[in-house]
């Protein structure tokens, strides 16, 4: 019976120790635990990357030169300059890891606004809401990373200092 009490006590102590060793909760540095997105849970967003054209200027001969029987030039060749558009990248749908909508708390959005403001992309009032100005600033910031979307990506969150632990 004494042995059973010791085993039960060991299991109890082990469960208390293990309760303190949980997986990363995806907290953001310097933020409150309850309202931050988890890096292991993400949503996928996508955008259409447009076709990219390159204009190439070509000279095309439209009339050959003419010569007489002695080889003397009677009329020179005539050329036309044409601008030809060539596709360098086809239109494609690009997906990226995005912050899930239910993780966009007022506190998290406020952190985005502060980070964007510090980098000169957001000059409106800090509201903590995903309003038009916030989305415009996110899109302008992400455009530099090649993300053509006004929805915040995980990479954007990290770059703005909202680093997952």
Tab-separated table of N, CA and C in Angstrom:
chain	number	residue	atom	x	y	z
A	1	UNK	N	0.820	-1.197	0.000
A	1	UNK	CA	0.000	0.000	0.000
A	1	UNK	C	0.865	1.263	0.000
A	2	UNK	N	1.949	1.197	0.784
A	2	UNK	CA	2.888	2.318	0.841
A	2	UNK	C	3.503	2.555	-0.534
A	3	UNK	N	3.787	1.472	-1.238
A	3	UNK	CA	4.359	1.552	-2.590
A	3	UNK	C	3.378	2.233	-3.546
A	4	UNK	N	2.098	1.935	-3.440
A	4	UNK	CA	1.066	2.539	-4.287
A	4	UNK	C	0.967	4.040	-4.023
A	5	UNK	N	1.095	4.469	-2.769
A	5	UNK	CA	1.058	5.893	-2.439
A	5	UNK	C	2.252	6.619	-3.057
A	6	UNK	N	3.426	5.960	-3.017
A	6	UNK	CA	4.623	6.578	-3.598
A	6	UNK	C	4.473	6.732	-5.113
A	7	UNK	N	3.923	5.710	-5.763
A	7	UNK	CA	3.724	5.765	-7.219
A	7	UNK	C	2.727	6.865	-7.565
A	8	UNK	N	1.632	6.942	-6.803
A	8	UNK	CA	0.622	7.975	-7.038
A	8	UNK	C	1.226	9.363	-6.843
A	9	UNK	N	2.032	9.520	-5.792
A	9	UNK	CA	2.683	10.796	-5.531
A	9	UNK	C	3.641	11.157	-6.668
A	10	UNK	N	4.374	10.161	-7.174
A	10	UNK	CA	5.296	10.407	-8.299
A	10	UNK	C	4.534	10.865	-9.536
A	11	UNK	N	3.416	10.203	-9.840
A	11	UNK	CA	2.605	10.600	-10.996
A	11	UNK	C	2.051	12.013	-10.821
A	12	UNK	N	1.641	12.323	-9.587
A	12	UNK	CA	1.112	13.657	-9.320
A	12	UNK	C	2.189	14.725	-9.541
A	13	UNK	N	3.379	14.489	-9.015
A	13	UNK	CA	4.484	15.445	-9.179
A	13	UNK	C	4.877	15.557	-10.644
A	14	UNK	N	4.934	14.410	-11.334
A	14	UNK	CA	5.291	14.422	-12.763
A	14	UNK	C	4.269	15.211	-13.570
A	15	UNK	N	2.983	15.058	-13.228
A	15	UNK	CA	1.959	15.794	-13.980
A	15	UNK	C	2.070	17.296	-13.726
A	16	UNK	N	2.441	17.692	-12.510
A	16	UNK	CA	2.641	19.118	-12.232
A	16	UNK	C	3.832	19.663	-13.012
A	17	UNK	N	4.903	18.889	-13.068
A	17	UNK	CA	6.092	19.320	-13.807
A	17	UNK	C	5.773	19.429	-15.288
A	18	UNK	N	5.098	18.414	-15.826
A	18	UNK	CA	4.769	18.419	-17.250
A	18	UNK	C	3.773	19.514	-17.607
A	19	UNK	N	2.933	19.895	-16.675
A	19	UNK	CA	1.969	20.959	-16.961
A	19	UNK	C	2.684	22.272	-17.247
A	20	UNK	N	3.850	22.462	-16.661
A	20	UNK	CA	4.623	23.671	-16.925
A	20	UNK	C	5.408	23.611	-18.221
A	21	UNK	N	5.484	22.449	-18.847
A	21	UNK	CA	6.252	22.265	-20.088
A	21	UNK	C	5.303	22.097	-21.253
A	22	UNK	N	4.659	23.144	-21.635
A	22	UNK	CA	3.743	23.047	-22.775
A	22	UNK	C	4.414	23.586	-24.017
A	23	UNK	N	3.863	23.248	-25.164
A	23	UNK	CA	4.404	23.727	-26.440
A	23	UNK	C	4.229	25.232	-26.531
A	24	UNK	N	4.992	25.841	-27.406
A	24	UNK	CA	4.907	27.286	-27.607
A	24	UNK	C	3.468	27.690	-27.888
A	25	UNK	N	3.052	28.724	-27.219
A	25	UNK	CA	1.686	29.184	-27.426
A	25	UNK	C	1.603	30.253	-28.482
A	26	UNK	N	2.714	30.522	-29.139
A	26	UNK	CA	2.680	31.494	-30.231
A	26	UNK	C	2.517	32.921	-29.748
A	27	UNK	N	2.984	33.189	-28.559
A	27	UNK	CA	2.841	34.543	-28.035
A	27	UNK	C	3.767	35.481	-28.775
A	28	UNK	N	3.398	36.700	-28.787
A	28	UNK	CA	4.238	37.706	-29.409
A	28	UNK	C	5.017	38.405	-28.311
A	29	UNK	N	6.256	38.710	-28.584
A	29	UNK	CA	7.113	39.331	-27.580
A	29	UNK	C	6.481	40.617	-27.059
A	30	UNK	N	6.465	40.711	-25.736
A	30	UNK	CA	5.982	41.935	-25.123
A	30	UNK	C	4.473	42.102	-25.198
A	31	UNK	N	3.748	41.069	-25.478
A	31	UNK	CA	2.294	41.177	-25.625
A	31	UNK	C	1.589	40.288	-24.607
A	32	UNK	N	0.310	40.525	-24.422
A	32	UNK	CA	-0.532	39.739	-23.544
A	32	UNK	C	-0.758	38.358	-24.149
A	33	UNK	N	-0.735	37.316	-23.328
A	33	UNK	CA	-0.863	35.940	-23.807
A	33	UNK	C	-2.186	35.652	-24.509
A	34	UNK	N	-3.276	36.156	-24.014
A	34	UNK	CA	-4.577	35.708	-24.476
A	34	UNK	C	-5.000	36.139	-25.863
A	35	UNK	N	-4.406	37.148	-26.438
A	35	UNK	CA	-4.974	37.701	-27.661
A	35	UNK	C	-4.063	37.607	-28.878
A	36	UNK	N	-3.009	36.805	-28.808
A	36	UNK	CA	-2.062	36.786	-29.915
A	36	UNK	C	-2.198	35.527	-30.767
A	37	UNK	N	-1.949	35.656	-32.061
A	37	UNK	CA	-2.041	34.514	-32.951
A	37	UNK	C	-0.940	33.503	-32.678
A	38	UNK	N	-1.215	32.264	-33.017
A	38	UNK	CA	-0.252	31.191	-32.841
A	38	UNK	C	0.436	30.923	-34.168
A	39	UNK	N	1.782	30.834	-34.183
A	39	UNK	CA	2.482	30.629	-35.449
A	39	UNK	C	2.217	29.268	-36.063
A	40	UNK	N	1.801	28.283	-35.234
A	40	UNK	CA	1.551	26.966	-35.795
A	40	UNK	C	0.154	26.871	-36.414
A	41	UNK	N	-0.671	27.875	-36.211
A	41	UNK	CA	-1.966	27.920	-36.875
A	41	UNK	C	-1.966	29.141	-37.770
A	42	UNK	N	-2.187	28.916	-39.027
A	42	UNK	CA	-2.179	30.037	-39.956
A	42	UNK	C	-3.254	29.826	-41.002
A	43	UNK	N	-3.591	30.906	-41.624
A	43	UNK	CA	-4.546	30.856	-42.715
A	43	UNK	C	-3.794	31.151	-43.997
A	44	UNK	N	-4.382	30.765	-45.074
A	44	UNK	CA	-3.755	31.020	-46.361
A	44	UNK	C	-4.571	32.060	-47.105
A	45	UNK	N	-3.895	33.052	-47.610
A	45	UNK	CA	-4.506	34.071	-48.456
A	45	UNK	C	-3.817	33.991	-49.804
A	46	UNK	N	-4.439	34.526	-50.804
A	46	UNK	CA	-3.795	34.532	-52.121
A	46	UNK	C	-4.125	35.830	-52.841
A	47	UNK	N	-3.320	36.104	-53.844
A	47	UNK	CA	-3.540	37.268	-54.685
A	47	UNK	C	-3.141	36.894	-56.095
A	48	UNK	N	-3.620	37.656	-57.047
A	48	UNK	CA	-3.286	37.421	-58.452
A	48	UNK	C	-2.103	38.307	-58.812
A	49	UNK	N	-1.025	37.682	-59.185
A	49	UNK	CA	0.139	38.428	-59.669
A	49	UNK	C	-0.077	38.626	-61.162
A	50	UNK	N	-0.133	39.862	-61.621
A	50	UNK	CA	-0.481	40.115	-63.025
A	50	UNK	C	0.632	39.695	-63.987
A	51	UNK	N	0.241	39.554	-65.233
A	51	UNK	CA	1.207	39.267	-66.287
A	51	UNK	C	2.165	40.441	-66.406
A	52	UNK	N	3.439	40.132	-66.555
A	52	UNK	CA	4.448	41.182	-66.708
A	52	UNK	C	4.964	41.137	-68.137
A	53	UNK	N	4.887	42.283	-68.771
A	53	UNK	CA	5.333	42.420	-70.158
A	53	UNK	C	6.618	43.228	-70.199
A	54	UNK	N	7.423	42.931	-71.201
A	54	UNK	CA	8.603	43.740	-71.477
A	54	UNK	C	8.476	44.207	-72.919
A	55	UNK	N	8.633	45.485	-73.124
A	55	UNK	CA	8.548	46.032	-74.481
A	55	UNK	C	9.934	46.000	-75.101
A	56	UNK	N	10.005	45.358	-76.241
A	56	UNK	CA	11.268	45.250	-76.964
A	56	UNK	C	11.133	46.052	-78.256
A	57	UNK	N	12.094	46.916	-78.502
A	57	UNK	CA	12.080	47.730	-79.716
A	57	UNK	C	12.904	47.008	-80.779
A	58	UNK	N	12.268	46.769	-81.918
A	58	UNK	CA	12.931	46.061	-83.014
A	58	UNK	C	12.888	46.907	-84.278
A	59	UNK	N	13.951	46.799	-85.057
A	59	UNK	CA	13.977	47.429	-86.385
A	59	UNK	C	13.689	46.325	-87.389
A	60	UNK	N	12.707	46.555	-88.211
A	60	UNK	CA	12.349	45.576	-89.230
A	60	UNK	C	12.531	46.191	-90.607
A	61	UNK	N	13.171	45.431	-91.499
A	61	UNK	CA	13.351	45.930	-92.861
A	61	UNK	C	12.046	45.694	-93.614
A	62	UNK	N	11.508	46.769	-94.167
A	62	UNK	CA	10.250	46.652	-94.911
A	62	UNK	C	10.471	46.752	-96.423
A	63	UNK	N	11.673	47.191	-96.829
A	63	UNK	CA	11.966	47.278	-98.261
A	63	UNK	C	13.457	47.017	-98.451
A	64	UNK	N	13.762	46.100	-99.343
A	64	UNK	CA	15.162	45.786	-99.644
A	64	UNK	C	15.780	46.900	-100.482
A	65	UNK	N	17.104	47.050	-100.378
A	65	UNK	CA	17.760	48.048	-101.241
A	65	UNK	C	17.722	47.573	-102.705
A	66	UNK	N	17.736	48.519	-103.611
A	66	UNK	CA	17.772	48.158	-105.042
A	66	UNK	C	19.065	48.686	-105.658
A	67	UNK	N	19.608	47.864	-106.534
A	67	UNK	CA	20.876	48.189	-107.203
A	67	UNK	C	20.685	48.070	-108.712
A	68	UNK	N	21.482	48.809	-109.465
A	68	UNK	CA	21.454	48.631	-110.926
A	68	UNK	C	22.421	47.504	-111.286
A	69	UNK	N	22.599	47.265	-112.604
A	69	UNK	CA	23.442	46.155	-113.045
A	69	UNK	C	24.910	46.363	-112.706
A	70	UNK	N	25.311	47.579	-112.496
A	70	UNK	CA	26.705	47.874	-112.152
A	70	UNK	C	26.955	47.789	-110.639
A	71	UNK	N	25.903	47.566	-109.862
A	71	UNK	CA	26.045	47.498	-108.411
A	71	UNK	C	25.883	48.829	-107.725
A	72	UNK	N	25.450	49.814	-108.458
A	72	UNK	CA	25.229	51.123	-107.872
A	72	UNK	C	23.886	51.114	-107.146
A	73	UNK	N	23.887	51.665	-105.964
A	73	UNK	CA	22.669	51.725	-105.147
A	73	UNK	C	21.683	52.698	-105.750
A	74	UNK	N	20.491	52.185	-106.076
A	74	UNK	CA	19.438	53.044	-106.614
A	74	UNK	C	18.550	53.581	-105.486
A	75	UNK	N	18.167	52.710	-104.563
A	75	UNK	CA	17.372	53.150	-103.403
A	75	UNK	C	17.790	52.307	-102.186
A	76	UNK	N	17.963	52.974	-101.072
A	76	UNK	CA	18.402	52.242	-99.883
A	76	UNK	C	17.265	51.402	-99.296
A	77	UNK	N	17.632	50.528	-98.419
A	77	UNK	CA	16.634	49.726	-97.703
A	77	UNK	C	15.817	50.652	-96.808
A	78	UNK	N	14.581	50.269	-96.573
A	78	UNK	CA	13.705	51.042	-95.684
A	78	UNK	C	13.417	50.193	-94.445
A	79	UNK	N	13.476	50.842	-93.303
A	79	UNK	CA	13.260	50.147	-92.034
A	79	UNK	C	12.103	50.787	-91.282
A	80	UNK	N	11.494	49.970	-90.452
A	80	UNK	CA	10.405	50.440	-89.598
A	80	UNK	C	10.746	50.018	-88.168
A	81	UNK	N	10.566	50.918	-87.230
A	81	UNK	CA	10.809	50.591	-85.826
A	81	UNK	C	9.491	50.144	-85.204
A	82	UNK	N	9.524	48.962	-84.593
A	82	UNK	CA	8.329	48.400	-83.968
A	82	UNK	C	8.579	48.175	-82.482
A	83	UNK	N	7.571	48.434	-81.685
A	83	UNK	CA	7.612	48.098	-80.259
A	83	UNK	C	6.804	46.813	-80.088
A	84	UNK	N	7.473	45.766	-79.630
A	84	UNK	CA	6.828	44.462	-79.476
A	84	UNK	C	6.780	44.123	-77.992
A	85	UNK	N	5.572	43.828	-77.495
A	85	UNK	CA	5.418	43.416	-76.097
A	85	UNK	C	5.622	41.912	-75.993
A	86	UNK	N	6.494	41.521	-75.061
A	86	UNK	CA	6.741	40.106	-74.817
A	86	UNK	C	6.408	39.804	-73.363
A	87	UNK	N	5.791	38.652	-73.128
A	87	UNK	CA	5.460	38.244	-71.764
A	87	UNK	C	6.728	37.717	-71.104
A	88	UNK	N	7.087	38.317	-69.970
A	88	UNK	CA	8.244	37.821	-69.221
A	88	UNK	C	7.809	36.961	-68.034
A	89	UNK	N	6.621	37.243	-67.484
A	89	UNK	CA	6.053	36.416	-66.416
A	89	UNK	C	4.556	36.317	-66.638
A	90	UNK	N	4.053	35.087	-66.640
A	90	UNK	CA	2.616	34.889	-66.837
A	90	UNK	C	1.851	35.200	-65.555
A	91	UNK	N	0.592	35.546	-65.719
A	91	UNK	CA	-0.305	35.798	-64.590
A	91	UNK	C	-0.379	34.527	-63.746
A	92	UNK	N	-0.346	34.697	-62.431
A	92	UNK	CA	-0.426	33.532	-61.560
A	92	UNK	C	-1.069	33.892	-60.227
A	93	UNK	N	-1.617	32.883	-59.582
A	93	UNK	CA	-2.166	33.046	-58.249
A	93	UNK	C	-1.071	32.678	-57.259
A	94	UNK	N	-0.790	33.586	-56.330
A	94	UNK	CA	0.268	33.376	-55.345
A	94	UNK	C	-0.379	33.295	-53.963
A	95	UNK	N	-0.040	32.257	-53.213
A	95	UNK	CA	-0.562	32.080	-51.858
A	95	UNK	C	0.510	32.449	-50.842
A	96	UNK	N	0.062	32.897	-49.675
A	96	UNK	CA	1.006	33.227	-48.607
A	96	UNK	C	0.378	32.925	-47.258
A	97	UNK	N	1.244	32.711	-46.245
A	97	UNK	CA	0.782	32.460	-44.878
A	97	UNK	C	0.284	33.772	-44.299
A	98	UNK	N	-0.955	33.782	-43.906
A	98	UNK	CA	-1.576	35.014	-43.417
A	98	UNK	C	-2.028	34.848	-41.971
A	99	UNK	N	-2.180	35.969	-41.313
A	99	UNK	CA	-2.759	35.977	-39.972
A	99	UNK	C	-4.246	35.664	-40.130
A	100	UNK	N	-4.742	34.736	-39.325
A	100	UNK	CA	-6.163	34.372	-39.402
A	100	UNK	C	-7.026	35.524	-38.878
A	101	UNK	N	-8.219	35.630	-39.430
A	101	UNK	CA	-9.112	36.737	-39.078
A	101	UNK	C	-9.429	36.765	-37.588
A	102	UNK	N	-9.651	35.594	-36.997
A	102	UNK	CA	-9.996	35.576	-35.569
A	102	UNK	C	-8.802	35.929	-34.678
A	103	UNK	N	-7.586	35.961	-35.249
A	103	UNK	CA	-6.402	36.375	-34.493
A	103	UNK	C	-6.123	37.870	-34.614
A	104	UNK	N	-6.868	38.558	-35.457
A	104	UNK	CA	-6.666	40.001	-35.625
A	104	UNK	C	-7.421	40.756	-34.532
A	105	UNK	N	-6.891	40.649	-33.336
A	105	UNK	CA	-7.497	41.344	-32.201
A	105	UNK	C	-7.141	42.828	-32.274
A	106	UNK	N	-7.845	43.621	-31.495
A	106	UNK	CA	-7.563	45.064	-31.461
A	106	UNK	C	-6.120	45.312	-31.031
A	107	UNK	N	-5.633	44.528	-30.080
A	107	UNK	CA	-4.259	44.693	-29.601
A	107	UNK	C	-3.254	44.351	-30.706
A	108	UNK	N	-3.513	43.280	-31.438
A	108	UNK	CA	-2.601	42.881	-32.514
A	108	UNK	C	-2.598	43.925	-33.632
A	109	UNK	N	-3.786	44.400	-33.997
A	109	UNK	CA	-3.890	45.423	-35.053
A	109	UNK	C	-3.189	46.705	-34.608
A	110	UNK	N	-3.321	47.042	-33.342
A	110	UNK	CA	-2.624	48.212	-32.806
A	110	UNK	C	-1.108	48.042	-32.954
A	111	UNK	N	-0.614	46.833	-32.704
A	111	UNK	CA	0.811	46.553	-32.899
A	111	UNK	C	1.221	46.715	-34.353
A	112	UNK	N	0.359	46.250	-35.279
A	112	UNK	CA	0.625	46.439	-36.712
A	112	UNK	C	0.687	47.928	-37.045
A	113	UNK	N	-0.300	48.674	-36.547
A	113	UNK	CA	-0.356	50.114	-36.828
A	113	UNK	C	0.882	50.828	-36.288
A	114	UNK	N	1.321	50.463	-35.091
A	114	UNK	CA	2.507	51.092	-34.509
A	114	UNK	C	3.749	50.780	-35.340
A	115	UNK	N	3.889	49.519	-35.754
A	115	UNK	CA	5.037	49.134	-36.572
A	115	UNK	C	5.034	49.824	-37.923
A	116	UNK	N	3.859	49.913	-38.532
A	116	UNK	CA	3.740	50.587	-39.832
A	116	UNK	C	3.990	52.085	-39.690
A	117	UNK	N	3.527	52.657	-38.594
A	117	UNK	CA	3.732	54.083	-38.340
A	117	UNK	C	5.220	54.386	-38.153
A	118	UNK	N	5.911	53.533	-37.417
A	118	UNK	CA	7.342	53.734	-37.171
A	118	UNK	C	8.152	53.666	-38.461
A	119	UNK	N	7.629	52.961	-39.453
A	119	UNK	CA	8.338	52.814	-40.731
A	119	UNK	C	7.808	53.757	-41.811
A	120	UNK	N	6.905	54.659	-41.427
A	120	UNK	CA	6.419	55.679	-42.353
A	120	UNK	C	5.315	55.231	-43.294
A	121	UNK	N	4.656	54.117	-43.010
A	121	UNK	CA	3.588	53.629	-43.883
A	121	UNK	C	2.195	53.989	-43.372
A	122	UNK	N	2.086	54.341	-42.096
A	122	UNK	CA	0.783	54.623	-41.492
A	122	UNK	C	0.869	55.957	-40.774
A	123	UNK	N	0.036	56.916	-41.187
A	123	UNK	CA	0.082	58.234	-40.550
A	123	UNK	C	-1.281	58.660	-40.021
A	124	UNK	N	-2.131	57.682	-39.786
A	124	UNK	CA	-3.469	57.960	-39.273
A	124	UNK	C	-3.465	57.735	-37.756
A	125	UNK	N	-4.641	57.915	-37.161
A	125	UNK	CA	-4.822	57.666	-35.736
A	125	UNK	C	-4.679	56.177	-35.449
A	126	UNK	N	-4.002	55.818	-34.345
A	126	UNK	CA	-3.883	54.421	-33.930
A	126	UNK	C	-5.204	54.007	-33.294
A	127	UNK	N	-5.934	53.127	-33.980
A	127	UNK	CA	-7.280	52.766	-33.534
A	127	UNK	C	-7.402	51.325	-33.068
A	128	UNK	N	-6.519	50.466	-33.520
A	128	UNK	CA	-6.650	49.049	-33.194
A	128	UNK	C	-7.717	48.363	-34.017
A	129	UNK	N	-8.191	49.025	-35.075
A	129	UNK	CA	-9.199	48.398	-35.939
A	129	UNK	C	-8.657	48.289	-37.363
A	130	UNK	N	-9.113	47.271	-38.065
A	130	UNK	CA	-8.652	47.006	-39.431
A	130	UNK	C	-9.465	47.872	-40.389
A	131	UNK	N	-9.175	49.164	-40.365
A	131	UNK	CA	-9.906	50.104	-41.207
A	131	UNK	C	-9.202	50.286	-42.553
A	132	UNK	N	-9.756	51.146	-43.383
A	132	UNK	CA	-9.232	51.365	-44.733
A	132	UNK	C	-7.791	51.841	-44.714
A	133	UNK	N	-7.464	52.768	-43.820
A	133	UNK	CA	-6.096	53.298	-43.757
A	133	UNK	C	-5.097	52.230	-43.323
A	134	UNK	N	-5.517	51.382	-42.389
A	134	UNK	CA	-4.635	50.302	-41.937
A	134	UNK	C	-4.366	49.330	-43.076
A	135	UNK	N	-5.421	48.965	-43.798
A	135	UNK	CA	-5.259	48.025	-44.917
A	135	UNK	C	-4.404	48.639	-46.029
A	136	UNK	N	-4.571	49.938	-46.271
A	136	UNK	CA	-3.757	50.616	-47.283
A	136	UNK	C	-2.283	50.577	-46.884
A	137	UNK	N	-2.011	50.823	-45.610
A	137	UNK	CA	-0.631	50.815	-45.117
A	137	UNK	C	-0.027	49.409	-45.185
A	138	UNK	N	-0.810	48.403	-44.832
A	138	UNK	CA	-0.329	47.016	-44.912
A	138	UNK	C	0.009	46.669	-46.355
A	139	UNK	N	-0.878	47.048	-47.273
A	139	UNK	CA	-0.638	46.743	-48.687
A	139	UNK	C	0.625	47.437	-49.197
A	140	UNK	N	0.810	48.702	-48.827
A	140	UNK	CA	2.005	49.442	-49.264
A	140	UNK	C	3.272	48.801	-48.699
A	141	UNK	N	3.228	48.388	-47.442
A	141	UNK	CA	4.391	47.753	-46.816
A	141	UNK	C	4.685	46.407	-47.469
A	142	UNK	N	3.646	45.613	-47.674
A	142	UNK	CA	3.837	44.268	-48.226
A	142	UNK	C	4.225	44.294	-49.696
A	143	UNK	N	3.870	45.347	-50.389
A	143	UNK	CA	4.234	45.474	-51.802
A	143	UNK	C	5.749	45.391	-51.967
A	144	UNK	N	6.483	45.941	-51.009
A	144	UNK	CA	7.945	45.883	-51.057
A	144	UNK	C	8.468	44.459	-50.875
A	145	UNK	N	7.661	43.575	-50.300
A	145	UNK	CA	8.049	42.177	-50.134
A	145	UNK	C	7.467	41.292	-51.241
A	146	UNK	N	6.793	41.912	-52.198
A	146	UNK	CA	6.222	41.154	-53.306
A	146	UNK	C	4.864	40.548	-53.006
A	147	UNK	N	4.241	40.966	-51.917
A	147	UNK	CA	2.903	40.474	-51.568
A	147	UNK	C	1.906	41.559	-51.941
A	148	UNK	N	1.072	41.270	-52.925
A	148	UNK	CA	0.115	42.268	-53.424
A	148	UNK	C	-1.229	42.097	-52.722
A	149	UNK	N	-1.240	42.266	-51.412
A	149	UNK	CA	-2.459	42.063	-50.634
A	149	UNK	C	-2.487	43.037	-49.463
A	150	UNK	N	-3.707	43.392	-49.051
A	150	UNK	CA	-3.852	44.258	-47.883
A	150	UNK	C	-4.147	43.447	-46.624
A	151	UNK	N	-4.013	42.126	-46.718
A	151	UNK	CA	-4.208	41.267	-45.562
A	151	UNK	C	-2.836	40.937	-44.981
A	152	UNK	N	-2.626	41.092	-43.674
A	152	UNK	CA	-1.286	40.911	-43.111
A	152	UNK	C	-0.792	39.465	-43.161
A	153	UNK	N	0.442	39.313	-43.600
A	153	UNK	CA	1.079	37.995	-43.631
A	153	UNK	C	1.864	37.803	-42.333
A	154	UNK	N	2.231	36.550	-42.067
A	154	UNK	CA	3.069	36.278	-40.902
A	154	UNK	C	4.411	36.965	-41.054
A	155	UNK	N	4.939	36.978	-42.271
A	155	UNK	CA	6.235	37.621	-42.510
A	155	UNK	C	6.156	39.114	-42.178
A	156	UNK	N	5.060	39.756	-42.557
A	156	UNK	CA	4.872	41.174	-42.231
A	156	UNK	C	4.838	41.371	-40.722
A	157	UNK	N	4.102	40.513	-40.022
A	157	UNK	CA	4.030	40.620	-38.559
A	157	UNK	C	5.427	40.523	-37.953
A	158	UNK	N	6.220	39.574	-38.426
A	158	UNK	CA	7.589	39.421	-37.913
A	158	UNK	C	8.430	40.665	-38.218
A	159	UNK	N	8.307	41.165	-39.436
A	159	UNK	CA	9.103	42.327	-39.836
A	159	UNK	C	8.731	43.577	-39.039
A	160	UNK	N	7.501	43.630	-38.563
A	160	UNK	CA	7.043	44.783	-37.782
A	160	UNK	C	7.290	44.600	-36.286
A	161	UNK	N	8.020	43.554	-35.935
A	161	UNK	CA	8.368	43.343	-34.537
A	161	UNK	C	7.377	42.521	-33.759
A	162	UNK	N	6.376	41.968	-34.410
A	162	UNK	CA	5.415	41.097	-33.741
A	162	UNK	C	5.911	39.669	-33.919
A	163	UNK	N	7.028	39.378	-33.289
A	163	UNK	CA	7.768	38.134	-33.474
A	163	UNK	C	7.171	37.014	-32.626
A	164	UNK	N	6.821	35.884	-33.246
A	164	UNK	CA	6.355	34.744	-32.448
A	164	UNK	C	7.501	34.187	-31.609
A	165	UNK	N	7.187	33.751	-30.423
A	165	UNK	CA	8.225	33.149	-29.565
A	165	UNK	C	8.555	31.761	-30.045
